[in-house]
mmCIF file of C-alpha atoms in Angstrom:
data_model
loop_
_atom_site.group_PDB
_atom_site.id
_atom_site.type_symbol
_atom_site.label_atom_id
_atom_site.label_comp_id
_atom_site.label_asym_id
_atom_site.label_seq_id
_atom_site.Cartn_x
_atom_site.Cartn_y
_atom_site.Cartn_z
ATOM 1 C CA UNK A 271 -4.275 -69.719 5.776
ATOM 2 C CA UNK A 272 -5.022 -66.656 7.573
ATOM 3 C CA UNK A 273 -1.919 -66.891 9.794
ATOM 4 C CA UNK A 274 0.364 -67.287 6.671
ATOM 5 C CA UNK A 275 -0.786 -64.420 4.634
ATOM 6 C CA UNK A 276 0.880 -61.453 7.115
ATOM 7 C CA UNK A 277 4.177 -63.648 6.825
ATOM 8 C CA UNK A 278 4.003 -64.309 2.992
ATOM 9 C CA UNK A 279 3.040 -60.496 2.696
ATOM 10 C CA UNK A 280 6.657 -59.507 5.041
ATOM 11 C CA UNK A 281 8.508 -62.382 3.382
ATOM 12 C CA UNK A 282 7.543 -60.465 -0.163
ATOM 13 C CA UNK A 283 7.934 -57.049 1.145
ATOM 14 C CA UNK A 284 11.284 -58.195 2.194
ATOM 15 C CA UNK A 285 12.472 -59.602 -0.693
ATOM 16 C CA UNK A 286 11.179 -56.454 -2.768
ATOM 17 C CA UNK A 287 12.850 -54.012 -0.264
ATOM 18 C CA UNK A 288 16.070 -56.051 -0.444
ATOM 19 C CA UNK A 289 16.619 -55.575 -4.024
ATOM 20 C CA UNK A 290 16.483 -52.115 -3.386
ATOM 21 C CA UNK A 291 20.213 -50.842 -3.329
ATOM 22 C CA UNK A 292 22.178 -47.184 -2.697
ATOM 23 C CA UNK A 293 20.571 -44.948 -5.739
ATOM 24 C CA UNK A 294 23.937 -42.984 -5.777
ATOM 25 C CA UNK A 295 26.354 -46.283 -6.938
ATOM 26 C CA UNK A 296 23.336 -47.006 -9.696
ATOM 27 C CA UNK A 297 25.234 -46.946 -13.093
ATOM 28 C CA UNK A 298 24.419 -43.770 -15.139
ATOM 29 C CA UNK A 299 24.593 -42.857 -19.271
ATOM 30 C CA UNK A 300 25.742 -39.304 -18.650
ATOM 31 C CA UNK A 301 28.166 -38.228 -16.697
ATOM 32 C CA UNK A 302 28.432 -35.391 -14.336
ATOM 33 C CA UNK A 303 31.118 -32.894 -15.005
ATOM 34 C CA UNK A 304 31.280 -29.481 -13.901
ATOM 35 C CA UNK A 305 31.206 -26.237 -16.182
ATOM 36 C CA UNK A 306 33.945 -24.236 -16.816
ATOM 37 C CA UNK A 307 33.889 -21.020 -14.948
ATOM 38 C CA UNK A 308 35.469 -18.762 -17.218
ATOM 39 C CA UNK A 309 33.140 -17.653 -20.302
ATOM 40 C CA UNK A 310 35.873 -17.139 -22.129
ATOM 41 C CA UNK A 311 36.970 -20.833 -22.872
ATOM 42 C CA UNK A 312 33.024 -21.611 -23.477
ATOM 43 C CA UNK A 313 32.072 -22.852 -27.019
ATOM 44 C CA UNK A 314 30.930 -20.173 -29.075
ATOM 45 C CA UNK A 315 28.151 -22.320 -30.686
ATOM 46 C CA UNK A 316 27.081 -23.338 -27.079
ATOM 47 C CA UNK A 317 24.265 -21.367 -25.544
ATOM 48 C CA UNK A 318 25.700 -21.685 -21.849
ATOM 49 C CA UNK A 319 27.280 -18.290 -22.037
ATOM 50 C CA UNK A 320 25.104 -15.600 -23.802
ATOM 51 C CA UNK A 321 27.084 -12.703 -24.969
ATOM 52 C CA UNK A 322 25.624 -10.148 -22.523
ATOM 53 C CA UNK A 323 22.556 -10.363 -20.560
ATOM 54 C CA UNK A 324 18.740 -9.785 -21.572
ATOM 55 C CA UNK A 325 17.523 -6.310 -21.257
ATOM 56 C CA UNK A 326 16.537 -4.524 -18.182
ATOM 57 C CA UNK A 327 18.366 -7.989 -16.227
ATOM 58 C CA UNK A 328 19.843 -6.640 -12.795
ATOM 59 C CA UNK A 329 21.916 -8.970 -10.672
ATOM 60 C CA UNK A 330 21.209 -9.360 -6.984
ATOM 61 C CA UNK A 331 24.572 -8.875 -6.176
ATOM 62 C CA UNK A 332 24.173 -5.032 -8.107
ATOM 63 C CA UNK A 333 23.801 -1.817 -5.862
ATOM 64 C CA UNK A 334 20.683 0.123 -7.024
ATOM 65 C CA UNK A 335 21.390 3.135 -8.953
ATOM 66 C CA UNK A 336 21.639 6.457 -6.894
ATOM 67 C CA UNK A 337 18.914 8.431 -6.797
ATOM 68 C CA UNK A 338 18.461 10.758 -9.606
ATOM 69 C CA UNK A 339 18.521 14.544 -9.280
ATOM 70 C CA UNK A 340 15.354 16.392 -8.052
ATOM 71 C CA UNK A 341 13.441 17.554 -10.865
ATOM 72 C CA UNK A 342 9.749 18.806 -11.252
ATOM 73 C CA UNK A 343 9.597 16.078 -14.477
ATOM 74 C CA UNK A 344 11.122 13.949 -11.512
ATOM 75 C CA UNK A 345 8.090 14.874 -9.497
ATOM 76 C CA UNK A 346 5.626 14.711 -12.054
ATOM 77 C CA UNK A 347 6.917 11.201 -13.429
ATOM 78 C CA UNK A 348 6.594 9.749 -9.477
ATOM 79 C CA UNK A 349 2.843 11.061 -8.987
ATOM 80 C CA UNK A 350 2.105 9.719 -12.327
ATOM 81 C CA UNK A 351 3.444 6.107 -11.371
ATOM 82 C CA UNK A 352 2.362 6.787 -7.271
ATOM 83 C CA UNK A 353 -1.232 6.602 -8.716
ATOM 84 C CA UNK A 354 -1.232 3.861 -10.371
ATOM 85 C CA UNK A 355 0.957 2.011 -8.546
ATOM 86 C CA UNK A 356 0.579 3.276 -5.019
ATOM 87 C CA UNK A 357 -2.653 4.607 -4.494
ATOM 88 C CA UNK A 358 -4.868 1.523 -4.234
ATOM 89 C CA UNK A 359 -3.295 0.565 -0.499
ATOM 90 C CA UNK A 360 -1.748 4.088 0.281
ATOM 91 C CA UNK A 361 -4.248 6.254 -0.973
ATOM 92 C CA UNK A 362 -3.896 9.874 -2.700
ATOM 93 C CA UNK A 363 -2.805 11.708 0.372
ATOM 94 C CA UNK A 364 -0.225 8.612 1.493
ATOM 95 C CA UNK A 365 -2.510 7.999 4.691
ATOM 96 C CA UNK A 366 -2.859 4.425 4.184
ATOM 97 C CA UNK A 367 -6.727 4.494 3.131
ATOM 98 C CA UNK A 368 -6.395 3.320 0.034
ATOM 99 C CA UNK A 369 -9.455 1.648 -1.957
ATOM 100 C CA UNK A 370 -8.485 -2.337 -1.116
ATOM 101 C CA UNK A 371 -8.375 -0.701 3.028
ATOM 102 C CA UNK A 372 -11.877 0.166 2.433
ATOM 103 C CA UNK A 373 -12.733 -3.245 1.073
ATOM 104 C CA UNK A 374 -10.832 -4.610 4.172
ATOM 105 C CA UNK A 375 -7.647 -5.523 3.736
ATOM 106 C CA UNK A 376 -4.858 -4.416 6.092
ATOM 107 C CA UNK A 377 -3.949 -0.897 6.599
ATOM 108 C CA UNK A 378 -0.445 -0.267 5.011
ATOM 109 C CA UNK A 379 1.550 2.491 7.442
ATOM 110 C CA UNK A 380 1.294 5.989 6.633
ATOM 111 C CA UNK A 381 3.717 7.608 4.828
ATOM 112 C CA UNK A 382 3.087 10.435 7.304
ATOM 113 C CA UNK A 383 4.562 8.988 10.400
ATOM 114 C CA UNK A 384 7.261 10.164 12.201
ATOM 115 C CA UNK A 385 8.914 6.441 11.376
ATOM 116 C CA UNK A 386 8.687 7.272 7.915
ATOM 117 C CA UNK A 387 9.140 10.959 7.670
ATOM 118 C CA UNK A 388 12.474 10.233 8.995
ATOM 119 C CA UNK A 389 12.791 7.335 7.506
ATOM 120 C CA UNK A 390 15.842 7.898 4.674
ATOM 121 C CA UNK A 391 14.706 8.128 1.157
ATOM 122 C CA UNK A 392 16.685 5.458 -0.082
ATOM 123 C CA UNK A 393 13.685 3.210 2.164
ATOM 124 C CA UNK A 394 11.101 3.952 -0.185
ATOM 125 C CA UNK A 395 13.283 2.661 -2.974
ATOM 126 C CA UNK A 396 13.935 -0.546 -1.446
ATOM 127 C CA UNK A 397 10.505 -1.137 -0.371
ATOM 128 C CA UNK A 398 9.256 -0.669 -3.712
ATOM 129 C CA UNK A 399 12.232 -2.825 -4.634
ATOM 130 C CA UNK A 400 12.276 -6.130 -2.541
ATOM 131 C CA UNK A 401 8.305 -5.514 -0.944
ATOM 132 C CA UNK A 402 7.590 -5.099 2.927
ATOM 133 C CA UNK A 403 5.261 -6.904 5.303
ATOM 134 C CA UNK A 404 2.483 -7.417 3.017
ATOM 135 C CA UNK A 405 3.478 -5.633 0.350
ATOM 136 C CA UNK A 406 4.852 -7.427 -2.359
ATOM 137 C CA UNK A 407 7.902 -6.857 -4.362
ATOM 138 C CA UNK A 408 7.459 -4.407 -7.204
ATOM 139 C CA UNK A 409 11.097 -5.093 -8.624
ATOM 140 C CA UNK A 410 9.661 -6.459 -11.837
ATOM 141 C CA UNK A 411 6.917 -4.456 -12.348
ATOM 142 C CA UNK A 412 8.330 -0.564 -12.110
ATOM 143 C CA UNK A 413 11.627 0.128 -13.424
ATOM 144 C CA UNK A 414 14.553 1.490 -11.209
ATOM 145 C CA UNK A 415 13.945 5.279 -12.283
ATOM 146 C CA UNK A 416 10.047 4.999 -11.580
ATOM 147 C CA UNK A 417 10.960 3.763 -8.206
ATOM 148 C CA UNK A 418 13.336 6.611 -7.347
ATOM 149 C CA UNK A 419 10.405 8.901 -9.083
ATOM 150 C CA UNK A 420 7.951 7.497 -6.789
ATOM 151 C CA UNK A 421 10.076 7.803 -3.512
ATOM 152 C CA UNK A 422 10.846 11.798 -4.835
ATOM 153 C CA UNK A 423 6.904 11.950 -5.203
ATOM 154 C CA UNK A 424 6.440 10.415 -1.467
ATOM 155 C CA UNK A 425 8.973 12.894 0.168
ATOM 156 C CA UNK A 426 6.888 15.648 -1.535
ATOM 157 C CA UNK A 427 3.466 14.523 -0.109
ATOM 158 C CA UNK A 428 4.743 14.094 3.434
ATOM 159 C CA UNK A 429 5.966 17.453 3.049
ATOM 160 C CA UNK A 430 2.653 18.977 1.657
ATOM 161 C CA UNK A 431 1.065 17.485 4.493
ATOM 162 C CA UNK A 432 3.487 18.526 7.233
ATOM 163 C CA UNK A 433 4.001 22.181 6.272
ATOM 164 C CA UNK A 434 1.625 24.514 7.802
ATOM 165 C CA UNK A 435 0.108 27.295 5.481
ATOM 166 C CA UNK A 436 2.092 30.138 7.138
ATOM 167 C CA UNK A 437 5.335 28.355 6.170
ATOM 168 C CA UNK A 438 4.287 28.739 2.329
ATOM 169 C CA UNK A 439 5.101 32.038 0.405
ATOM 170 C CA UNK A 440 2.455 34.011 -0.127
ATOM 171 C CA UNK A 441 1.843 33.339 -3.960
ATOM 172 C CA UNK A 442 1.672 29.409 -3.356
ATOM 173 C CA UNK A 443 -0.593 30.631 -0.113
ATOM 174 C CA UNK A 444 -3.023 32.611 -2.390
ATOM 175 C CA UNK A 445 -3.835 29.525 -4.591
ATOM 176 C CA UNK A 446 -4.878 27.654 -1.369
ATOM 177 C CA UNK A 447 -9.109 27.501 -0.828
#
């Protein structure tokens, strides 16, 4: 008995496996036909083709906007979204020591070296855009004119750190400590 229970157990594996046949001839209920590309000939009733998009929806295949003009509401709108945003990995200053680099995760790059002070502003944008190394994506999160606001705001702290005091008039030098 013990030699016939591997053959009975292949003879009924067999048997099982055999009335197995090509899942793409099975017979089907519904039928596959492909949509019509043109929105125009789409049902109206049908919900395939919505009549424009949802808000704030931007395609992949969309160029981002160009970058706004330089404004101080400009400037003050990026420092108000660099701080929240920002500021935990990149820190006030845009050194990289933000509060989660103190608690030990991995130093983002300065926004102070030469890399990145030639980097073109446009860079800043897409980062912010589509993420970087470890940095996720912040696409959904901060809308196309905060990101250009917050790349303005960058440009402006690598030059505050890069400008020596001599290089300043001398009222903006007199309200230095």
């Amino acid at each position: 008995m013990s030699r016939l229970f591997p053959i009975a157990l292949l003879l009924g594996a067999a048997a099982l496996l055999g009335a197995c046949d090509n899942m793409a001839k099975q017979p089907s209920d519904k039928t596959w036909t492909p949509a019509d590309a043109n929105p125009a000939n789409a049902d109206p009733g049908s919900r395939a083709w919505p009549p424009e998009p949802a808000p704030n929806t931007v395609a992949r295949e969309d160029r981002p906007q160009p970058p706004p003009p330089l404004t101080p509401a400009l400037l003050a709108r990026g420092k108000e979204r660099y701080e929240i945003y920002c500021t935990p990995c990149h820190g006030y200053l845009g050194d990289g020591n933000g509060m989660i680099v103190q608690r030990g995760f991995p130093h983002p790059p300065s926004f102070h070296s030469e890399a990145l002070r030639n980097a073109p502003t446009r860079h800043f944008y897409d980062v912010a855009t589509n993420g970087w190394g470890a940095m996720y994506s912040y696409g959904d999160r901060v809308t196309p004119d905060d990101r250009w606001a917050i790349a303005a705001y960058i440009r402006a702290l690598q030059t505050s750190q890069s400008t020596a005091a001599a290089e300043l008039p001398d009222d903006v030098r007199g309200t230095l400590r």
